[in-house]
PDB file of C-alpha atoms and ligand atoms in Angstrom:
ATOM      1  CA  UNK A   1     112.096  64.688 312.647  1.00 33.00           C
ATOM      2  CA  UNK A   2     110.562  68.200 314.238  1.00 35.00           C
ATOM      3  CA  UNK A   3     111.309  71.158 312.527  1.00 39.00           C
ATOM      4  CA  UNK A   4     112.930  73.257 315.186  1.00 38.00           C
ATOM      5  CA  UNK A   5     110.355  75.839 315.043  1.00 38.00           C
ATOM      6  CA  UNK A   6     107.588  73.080 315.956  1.00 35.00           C
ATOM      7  CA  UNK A   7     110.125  71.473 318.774  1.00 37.00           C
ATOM      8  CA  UNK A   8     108.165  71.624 321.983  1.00 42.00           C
ATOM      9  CA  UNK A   9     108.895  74.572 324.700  1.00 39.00           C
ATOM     10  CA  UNK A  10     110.257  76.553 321.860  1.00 40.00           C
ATOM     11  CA  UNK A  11     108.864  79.980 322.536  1.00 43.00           C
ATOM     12  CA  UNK A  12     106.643  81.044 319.095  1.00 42.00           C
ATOM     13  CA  UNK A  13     107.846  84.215 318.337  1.00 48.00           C
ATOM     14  CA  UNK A  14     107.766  86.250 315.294  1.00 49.00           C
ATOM     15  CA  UNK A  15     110.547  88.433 316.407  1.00 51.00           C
ATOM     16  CA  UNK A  16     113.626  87.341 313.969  1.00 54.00           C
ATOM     17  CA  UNK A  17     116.711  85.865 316.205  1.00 58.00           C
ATOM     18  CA  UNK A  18     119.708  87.635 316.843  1.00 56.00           C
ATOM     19  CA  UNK A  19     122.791  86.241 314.800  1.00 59.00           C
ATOM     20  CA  UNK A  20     124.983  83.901 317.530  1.00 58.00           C
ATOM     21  CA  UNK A  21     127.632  85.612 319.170  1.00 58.00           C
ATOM     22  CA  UNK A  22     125.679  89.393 319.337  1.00 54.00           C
ATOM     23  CA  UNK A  23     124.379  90.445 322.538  1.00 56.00           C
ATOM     24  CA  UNK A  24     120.737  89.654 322.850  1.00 57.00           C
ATOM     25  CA  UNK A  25     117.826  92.082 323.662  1.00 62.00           C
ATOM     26  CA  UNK A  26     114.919  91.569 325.499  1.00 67.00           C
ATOM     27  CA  UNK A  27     112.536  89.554 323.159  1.00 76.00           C
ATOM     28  CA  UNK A  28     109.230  91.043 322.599  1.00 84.00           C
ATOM     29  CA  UNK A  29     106.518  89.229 321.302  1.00 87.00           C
ATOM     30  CA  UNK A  30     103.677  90.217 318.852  1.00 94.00           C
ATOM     31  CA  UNK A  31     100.596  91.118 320.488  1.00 95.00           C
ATOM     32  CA  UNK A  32      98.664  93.999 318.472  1.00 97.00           C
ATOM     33  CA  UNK A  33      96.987  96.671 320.252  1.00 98.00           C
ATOM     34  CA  UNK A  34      93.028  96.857 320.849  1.00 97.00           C
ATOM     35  CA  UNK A  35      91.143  99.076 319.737  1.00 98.00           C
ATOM     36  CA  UNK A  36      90.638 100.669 322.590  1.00 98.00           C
ATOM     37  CA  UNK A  37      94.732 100.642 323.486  1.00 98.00           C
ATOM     38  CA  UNK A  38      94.673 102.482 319.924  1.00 98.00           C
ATOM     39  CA  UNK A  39      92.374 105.162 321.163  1.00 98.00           C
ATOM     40  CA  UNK A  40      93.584 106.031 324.463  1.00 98.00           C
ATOM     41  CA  UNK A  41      97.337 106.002 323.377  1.00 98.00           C
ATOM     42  CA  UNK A  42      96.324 108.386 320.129  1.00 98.00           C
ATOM     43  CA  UNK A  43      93.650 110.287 322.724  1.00 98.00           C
ATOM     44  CA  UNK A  44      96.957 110.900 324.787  1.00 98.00           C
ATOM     45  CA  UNK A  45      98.593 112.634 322.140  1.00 98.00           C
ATOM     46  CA  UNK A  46      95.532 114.379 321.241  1.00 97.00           C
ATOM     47  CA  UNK A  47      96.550 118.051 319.950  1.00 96.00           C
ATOM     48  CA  UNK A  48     100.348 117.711 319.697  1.00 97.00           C
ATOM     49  CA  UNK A  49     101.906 117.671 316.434  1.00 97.00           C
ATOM     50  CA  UNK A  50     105.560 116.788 315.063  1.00 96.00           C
ATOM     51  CA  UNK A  51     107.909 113.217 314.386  1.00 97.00           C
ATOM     52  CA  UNK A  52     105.228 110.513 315.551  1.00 98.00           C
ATOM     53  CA  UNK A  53     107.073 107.014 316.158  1.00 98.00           C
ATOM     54  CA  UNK A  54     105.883 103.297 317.284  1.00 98.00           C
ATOM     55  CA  UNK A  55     108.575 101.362 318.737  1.00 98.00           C
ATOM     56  CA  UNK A  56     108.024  97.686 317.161  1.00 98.00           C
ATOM     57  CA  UNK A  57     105.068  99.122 315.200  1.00 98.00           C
ATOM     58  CA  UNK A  58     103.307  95.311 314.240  1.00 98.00           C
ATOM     59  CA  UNK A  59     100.742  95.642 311.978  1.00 98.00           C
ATOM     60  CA  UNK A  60     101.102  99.623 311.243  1.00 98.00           C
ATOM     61  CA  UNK A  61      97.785 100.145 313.329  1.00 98.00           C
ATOM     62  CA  UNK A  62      99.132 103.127 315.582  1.00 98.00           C
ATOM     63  CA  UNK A  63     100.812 104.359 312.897  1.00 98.00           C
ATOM     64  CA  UNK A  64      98.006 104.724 310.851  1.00 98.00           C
ATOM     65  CA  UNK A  65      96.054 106.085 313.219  1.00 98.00           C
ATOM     66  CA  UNK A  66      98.723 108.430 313.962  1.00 98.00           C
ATOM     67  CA  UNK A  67      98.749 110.032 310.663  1.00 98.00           C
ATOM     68  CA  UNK A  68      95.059 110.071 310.293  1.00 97.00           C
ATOM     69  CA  UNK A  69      95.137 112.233 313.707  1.00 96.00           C
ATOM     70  CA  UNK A  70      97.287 114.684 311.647  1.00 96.00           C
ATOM     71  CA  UNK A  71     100.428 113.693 313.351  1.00 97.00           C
ATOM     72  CA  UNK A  72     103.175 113.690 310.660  1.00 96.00           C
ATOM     73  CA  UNK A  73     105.258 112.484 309.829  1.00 97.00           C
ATOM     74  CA  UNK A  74     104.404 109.355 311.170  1.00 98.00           C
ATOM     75  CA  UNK A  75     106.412 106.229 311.571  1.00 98.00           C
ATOM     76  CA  UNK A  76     106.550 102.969 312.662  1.00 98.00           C
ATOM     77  CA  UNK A  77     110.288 100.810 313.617  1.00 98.00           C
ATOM     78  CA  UNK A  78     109.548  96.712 313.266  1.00 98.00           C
ATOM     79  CA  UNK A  79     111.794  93.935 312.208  1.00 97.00           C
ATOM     80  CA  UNK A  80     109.485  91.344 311.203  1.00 97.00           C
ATOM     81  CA  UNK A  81     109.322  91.202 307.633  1.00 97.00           C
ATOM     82  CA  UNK A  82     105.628  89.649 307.139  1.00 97.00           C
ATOM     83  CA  UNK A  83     104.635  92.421 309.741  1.00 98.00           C
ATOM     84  CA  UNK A  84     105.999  95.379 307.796  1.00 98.00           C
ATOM     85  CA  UNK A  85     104.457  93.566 304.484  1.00 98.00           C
ATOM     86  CA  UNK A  86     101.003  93.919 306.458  1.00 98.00           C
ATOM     87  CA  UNK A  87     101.472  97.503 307.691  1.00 98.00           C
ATOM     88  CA  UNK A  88     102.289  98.810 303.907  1.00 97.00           C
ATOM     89  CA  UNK A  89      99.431  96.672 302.658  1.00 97.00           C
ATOM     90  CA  UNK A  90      97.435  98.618 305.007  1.00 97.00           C
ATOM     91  CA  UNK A  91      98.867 101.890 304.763  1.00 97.00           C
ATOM     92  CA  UNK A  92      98.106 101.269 300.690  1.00 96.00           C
ATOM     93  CA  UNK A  93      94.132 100.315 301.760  1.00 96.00           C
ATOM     94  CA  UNK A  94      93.633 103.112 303.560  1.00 96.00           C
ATOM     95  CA  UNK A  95      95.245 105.837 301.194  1.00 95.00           C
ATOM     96  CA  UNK A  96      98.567 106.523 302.732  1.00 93.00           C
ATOM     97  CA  UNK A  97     101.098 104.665 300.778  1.00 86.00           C
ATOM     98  CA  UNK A  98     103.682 107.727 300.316  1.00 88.00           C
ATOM     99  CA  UNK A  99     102.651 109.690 303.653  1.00 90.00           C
ATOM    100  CA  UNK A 100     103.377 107.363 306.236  1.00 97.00           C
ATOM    101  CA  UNK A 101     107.087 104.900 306.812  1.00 97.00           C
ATOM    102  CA  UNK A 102     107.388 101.284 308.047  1.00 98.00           C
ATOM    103  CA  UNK A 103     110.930 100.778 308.550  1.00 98.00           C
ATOM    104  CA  UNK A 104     112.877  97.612 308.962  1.00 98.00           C
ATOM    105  CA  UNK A 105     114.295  98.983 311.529  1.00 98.00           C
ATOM    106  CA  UNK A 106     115.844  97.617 315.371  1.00 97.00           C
ATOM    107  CA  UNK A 107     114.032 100.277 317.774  1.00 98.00           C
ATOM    108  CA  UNK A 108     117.548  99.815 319.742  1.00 97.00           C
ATOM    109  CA  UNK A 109     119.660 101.327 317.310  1.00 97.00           C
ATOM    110  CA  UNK A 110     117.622 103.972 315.722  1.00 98.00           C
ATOM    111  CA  UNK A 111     118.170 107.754 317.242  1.00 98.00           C
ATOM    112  CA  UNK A 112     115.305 108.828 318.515  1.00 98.00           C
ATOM    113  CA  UNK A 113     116.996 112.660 318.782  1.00 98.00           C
ATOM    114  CA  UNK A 114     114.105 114.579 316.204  1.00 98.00           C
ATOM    115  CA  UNK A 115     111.054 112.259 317.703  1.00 98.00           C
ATOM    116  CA  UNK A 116     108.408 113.775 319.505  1.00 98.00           C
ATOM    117  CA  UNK A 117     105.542 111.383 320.060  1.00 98.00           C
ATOM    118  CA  UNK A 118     106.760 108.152 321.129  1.00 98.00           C
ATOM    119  CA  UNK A 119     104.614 105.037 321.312  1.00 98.00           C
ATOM    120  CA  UNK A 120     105.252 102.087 322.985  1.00 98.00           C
ATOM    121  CA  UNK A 121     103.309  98.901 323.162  1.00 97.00           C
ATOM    122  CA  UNK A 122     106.370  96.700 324.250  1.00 96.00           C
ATOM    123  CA  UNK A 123     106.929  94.349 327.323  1.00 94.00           C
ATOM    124  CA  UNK A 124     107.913  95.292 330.756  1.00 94.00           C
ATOM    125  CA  UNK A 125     111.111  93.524 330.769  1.00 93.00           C
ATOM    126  CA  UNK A 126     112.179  95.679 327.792  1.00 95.00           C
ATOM    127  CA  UNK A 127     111.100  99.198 329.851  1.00 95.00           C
ATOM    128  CA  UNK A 128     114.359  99.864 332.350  1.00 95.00           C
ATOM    129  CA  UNK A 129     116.666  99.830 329.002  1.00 96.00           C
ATOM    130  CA  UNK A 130     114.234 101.762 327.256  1.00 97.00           C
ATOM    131  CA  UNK A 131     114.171 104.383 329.921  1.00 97.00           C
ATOM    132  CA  UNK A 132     117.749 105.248 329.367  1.00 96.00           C
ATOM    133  CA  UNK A 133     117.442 105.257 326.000  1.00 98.00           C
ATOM    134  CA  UNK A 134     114.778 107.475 325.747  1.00 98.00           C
ATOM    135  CA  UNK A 135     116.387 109.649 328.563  1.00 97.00           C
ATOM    136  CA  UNK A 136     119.382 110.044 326.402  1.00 97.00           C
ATOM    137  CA  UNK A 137     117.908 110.867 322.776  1.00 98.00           C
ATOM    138  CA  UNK A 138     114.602 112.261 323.429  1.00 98.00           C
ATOM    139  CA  UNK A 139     114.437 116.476 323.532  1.00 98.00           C
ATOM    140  CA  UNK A 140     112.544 117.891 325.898  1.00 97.00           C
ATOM    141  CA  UNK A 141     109.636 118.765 324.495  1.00 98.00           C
ATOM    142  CA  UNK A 142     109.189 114.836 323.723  1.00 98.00           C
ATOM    143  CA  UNK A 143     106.160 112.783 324.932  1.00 98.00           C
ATOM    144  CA  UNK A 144     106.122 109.380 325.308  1.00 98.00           C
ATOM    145  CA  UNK A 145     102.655 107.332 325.253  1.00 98.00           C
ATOM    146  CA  UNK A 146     103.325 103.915 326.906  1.00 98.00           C
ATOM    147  CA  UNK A 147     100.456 101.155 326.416  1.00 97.00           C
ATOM    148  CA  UNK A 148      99.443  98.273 329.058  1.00 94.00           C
ATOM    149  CA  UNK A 149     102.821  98.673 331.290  1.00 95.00           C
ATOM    150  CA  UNK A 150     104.133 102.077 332.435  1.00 97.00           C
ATOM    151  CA  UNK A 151     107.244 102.664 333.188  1.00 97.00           C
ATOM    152  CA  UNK A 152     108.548 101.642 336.623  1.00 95.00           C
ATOM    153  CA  UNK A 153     110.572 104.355 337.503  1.00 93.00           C
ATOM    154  CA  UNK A 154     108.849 107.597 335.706  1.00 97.00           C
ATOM    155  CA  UNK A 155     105.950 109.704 336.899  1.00 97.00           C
ATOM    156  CA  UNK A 156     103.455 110.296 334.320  1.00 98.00           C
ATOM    157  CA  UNK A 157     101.756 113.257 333.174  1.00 98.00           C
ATOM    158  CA  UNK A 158      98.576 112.143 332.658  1.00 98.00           C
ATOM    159  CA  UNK A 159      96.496 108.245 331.946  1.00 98.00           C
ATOM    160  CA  UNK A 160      93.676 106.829 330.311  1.00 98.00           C
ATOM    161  CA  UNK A 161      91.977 103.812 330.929  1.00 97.00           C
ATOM    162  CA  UNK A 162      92.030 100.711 332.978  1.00 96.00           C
ATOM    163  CA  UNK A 163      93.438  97.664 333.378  1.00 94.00           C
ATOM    164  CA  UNK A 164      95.396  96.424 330.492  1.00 91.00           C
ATOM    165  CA  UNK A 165      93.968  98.964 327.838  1.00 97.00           C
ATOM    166  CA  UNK A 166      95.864 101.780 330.351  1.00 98.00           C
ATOM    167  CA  UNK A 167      97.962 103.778 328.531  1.00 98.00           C
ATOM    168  CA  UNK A 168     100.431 106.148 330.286  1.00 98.00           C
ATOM    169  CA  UNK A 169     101.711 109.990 329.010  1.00 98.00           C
ATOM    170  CA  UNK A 170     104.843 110.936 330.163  1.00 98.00           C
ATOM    171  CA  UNK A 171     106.604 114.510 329.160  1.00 98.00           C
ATOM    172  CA  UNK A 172     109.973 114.359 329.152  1.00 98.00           C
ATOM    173  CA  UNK A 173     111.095 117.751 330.475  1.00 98.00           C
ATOM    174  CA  UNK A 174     108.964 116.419 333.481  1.00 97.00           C
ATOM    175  CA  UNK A 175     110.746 113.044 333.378  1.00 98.00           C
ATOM    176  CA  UNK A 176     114.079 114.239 333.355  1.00 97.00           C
ATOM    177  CA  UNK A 177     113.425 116.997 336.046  1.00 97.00           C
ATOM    178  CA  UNK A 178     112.012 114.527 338.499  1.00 95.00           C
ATOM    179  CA  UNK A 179     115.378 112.258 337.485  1.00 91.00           C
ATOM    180  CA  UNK A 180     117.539 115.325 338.223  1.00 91.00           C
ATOM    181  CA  UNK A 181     116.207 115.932 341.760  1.00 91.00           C
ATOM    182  CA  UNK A 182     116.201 112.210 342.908  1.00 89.00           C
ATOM    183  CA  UNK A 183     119.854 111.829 341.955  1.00 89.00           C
ATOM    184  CA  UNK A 184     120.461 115.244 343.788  1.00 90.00           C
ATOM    185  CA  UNK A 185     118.505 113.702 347.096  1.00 89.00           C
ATOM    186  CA  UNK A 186     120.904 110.760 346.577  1.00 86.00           C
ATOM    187  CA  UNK A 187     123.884 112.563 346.335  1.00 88.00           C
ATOM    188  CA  UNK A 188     122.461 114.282 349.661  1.00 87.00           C
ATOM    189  CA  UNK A 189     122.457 110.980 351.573  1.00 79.00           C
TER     190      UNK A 189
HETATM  191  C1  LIG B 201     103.637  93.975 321.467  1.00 60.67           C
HETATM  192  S1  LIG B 201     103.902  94.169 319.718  1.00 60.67           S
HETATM  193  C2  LIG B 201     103.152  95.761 319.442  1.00 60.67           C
HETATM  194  C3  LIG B 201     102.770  95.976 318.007  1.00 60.67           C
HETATM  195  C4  LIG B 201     102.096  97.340 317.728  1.00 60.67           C
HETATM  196  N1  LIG B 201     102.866  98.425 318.269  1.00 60.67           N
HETATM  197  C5  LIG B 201     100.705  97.365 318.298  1.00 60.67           C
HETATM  198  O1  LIG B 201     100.560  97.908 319.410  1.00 60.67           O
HETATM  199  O2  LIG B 201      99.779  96.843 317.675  1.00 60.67           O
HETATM  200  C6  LIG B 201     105.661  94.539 319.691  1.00 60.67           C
HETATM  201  C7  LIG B 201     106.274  94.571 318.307  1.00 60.67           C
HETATM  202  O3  LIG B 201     107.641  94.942 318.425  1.00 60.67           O
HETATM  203  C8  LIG B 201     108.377  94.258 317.412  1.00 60.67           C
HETATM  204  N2  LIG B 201     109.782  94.240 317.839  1.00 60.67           N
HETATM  205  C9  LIG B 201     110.354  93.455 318.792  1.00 60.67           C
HETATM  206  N3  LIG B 201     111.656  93.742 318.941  1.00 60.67           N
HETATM  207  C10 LIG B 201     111.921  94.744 318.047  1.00 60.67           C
HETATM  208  C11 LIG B 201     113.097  95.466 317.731  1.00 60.67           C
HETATM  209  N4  LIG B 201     114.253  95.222 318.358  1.00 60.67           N
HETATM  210  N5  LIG B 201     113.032  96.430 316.786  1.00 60.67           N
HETATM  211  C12 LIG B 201     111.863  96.686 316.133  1.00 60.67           C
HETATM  212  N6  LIG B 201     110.693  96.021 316.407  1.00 60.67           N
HETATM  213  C13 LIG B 201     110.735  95.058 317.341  1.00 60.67           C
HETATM  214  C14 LIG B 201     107.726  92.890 317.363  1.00 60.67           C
HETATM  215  O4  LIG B 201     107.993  92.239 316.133  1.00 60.67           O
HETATM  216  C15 LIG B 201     106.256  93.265 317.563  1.00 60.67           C
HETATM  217  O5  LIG B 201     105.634  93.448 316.322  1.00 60.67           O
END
């Protein structure tokens, strides 16, 4: 007898299954940030101020740092339940039990529509659905700080770093400008 989450080839994930029968997202494994990843995503939104959100926020560790940067108020959107345990106990250690928000939250079904710092440490396959939701909910004057993959089809504003601690700034007036005039080229064709 193998308990099934020992069974061999079963992917180890921490991200909590969908019940059968619902339409299944992209799965998107833990991996916490570096701290370098942590710096040049918070460096990116160095100066701005407003809503501050991680997308799948792990540990709490961009979060944190969010808040400490004086972006408020500052949340993070995770479903793992041992993972939000850790980011509270770590909000408490540091002093900021009350100030910043771990909620148990699916990043696909929470409206994004008052957010404006967006962080995303997630995994390329999850980026092309991602784009349209962002497109859709985000206001303008949104940024969105995307760490290790960028996304495909966006230009960014500005980058910092190399290699997998690259993380990516894009605005999204800019984003949804540049998305206006390629569908206007198409409809040209
Ligand atoms: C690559 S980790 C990044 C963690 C953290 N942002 C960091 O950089 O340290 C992605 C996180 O997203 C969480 N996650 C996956 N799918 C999610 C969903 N649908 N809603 C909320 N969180 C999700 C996972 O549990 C995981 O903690």
């Amino acid at each position: 007898w193998t308990p099934l989450f020992l069974t061999p080839g079963t992917p180890l994930s921490l991200t909590p299954r969908p019940p059968p029968n619902r339409p299944v997202p992209p799965q998107v494994p833990y991996q916490p940030s570096s701290p370098r990843q942590v710096a040049n995503a918070l460096e990116l939104l160095r100066g701005r101020a407003g809503k501050t959100v991680d997308l799948g926020s792990g540990d709490g560790r961009l979060v944190l740092e969010a808040h400490k940067q004086g972006l408020r108020p500052a949340l993070g959107y995770e479903l793992n339940p041992w993972l939000l345990c850790l980011a509270n106990y770590r909000a408490w250690k540091a002093g900021y039990h009350g100030s910043v928000s771990f909620l148990k939250k699916d990043l696909w079904k929470v409206n994004l529509s008052d957010c404006h710092n967006v962080i995303v440490f997630l995994a390329p396959s999850v980026k092309p659905p991602l784009a349209t939701k962002l497109l859709a909910e985000l206001p303008d004057d949104a940024r969105v700080v995307s760490g290790r993959f960028p996304f495909p089809c966006w230009t960014p504003s500005s980058s910092l770093g190399q290699g997998l601690e690259q993380c990516w700034a894009y605005d999204m007036k800019e984003v949804r400008r540049e998305a206006k005039s390629r569908a206007q080229e198409k409809s040209q064709l």
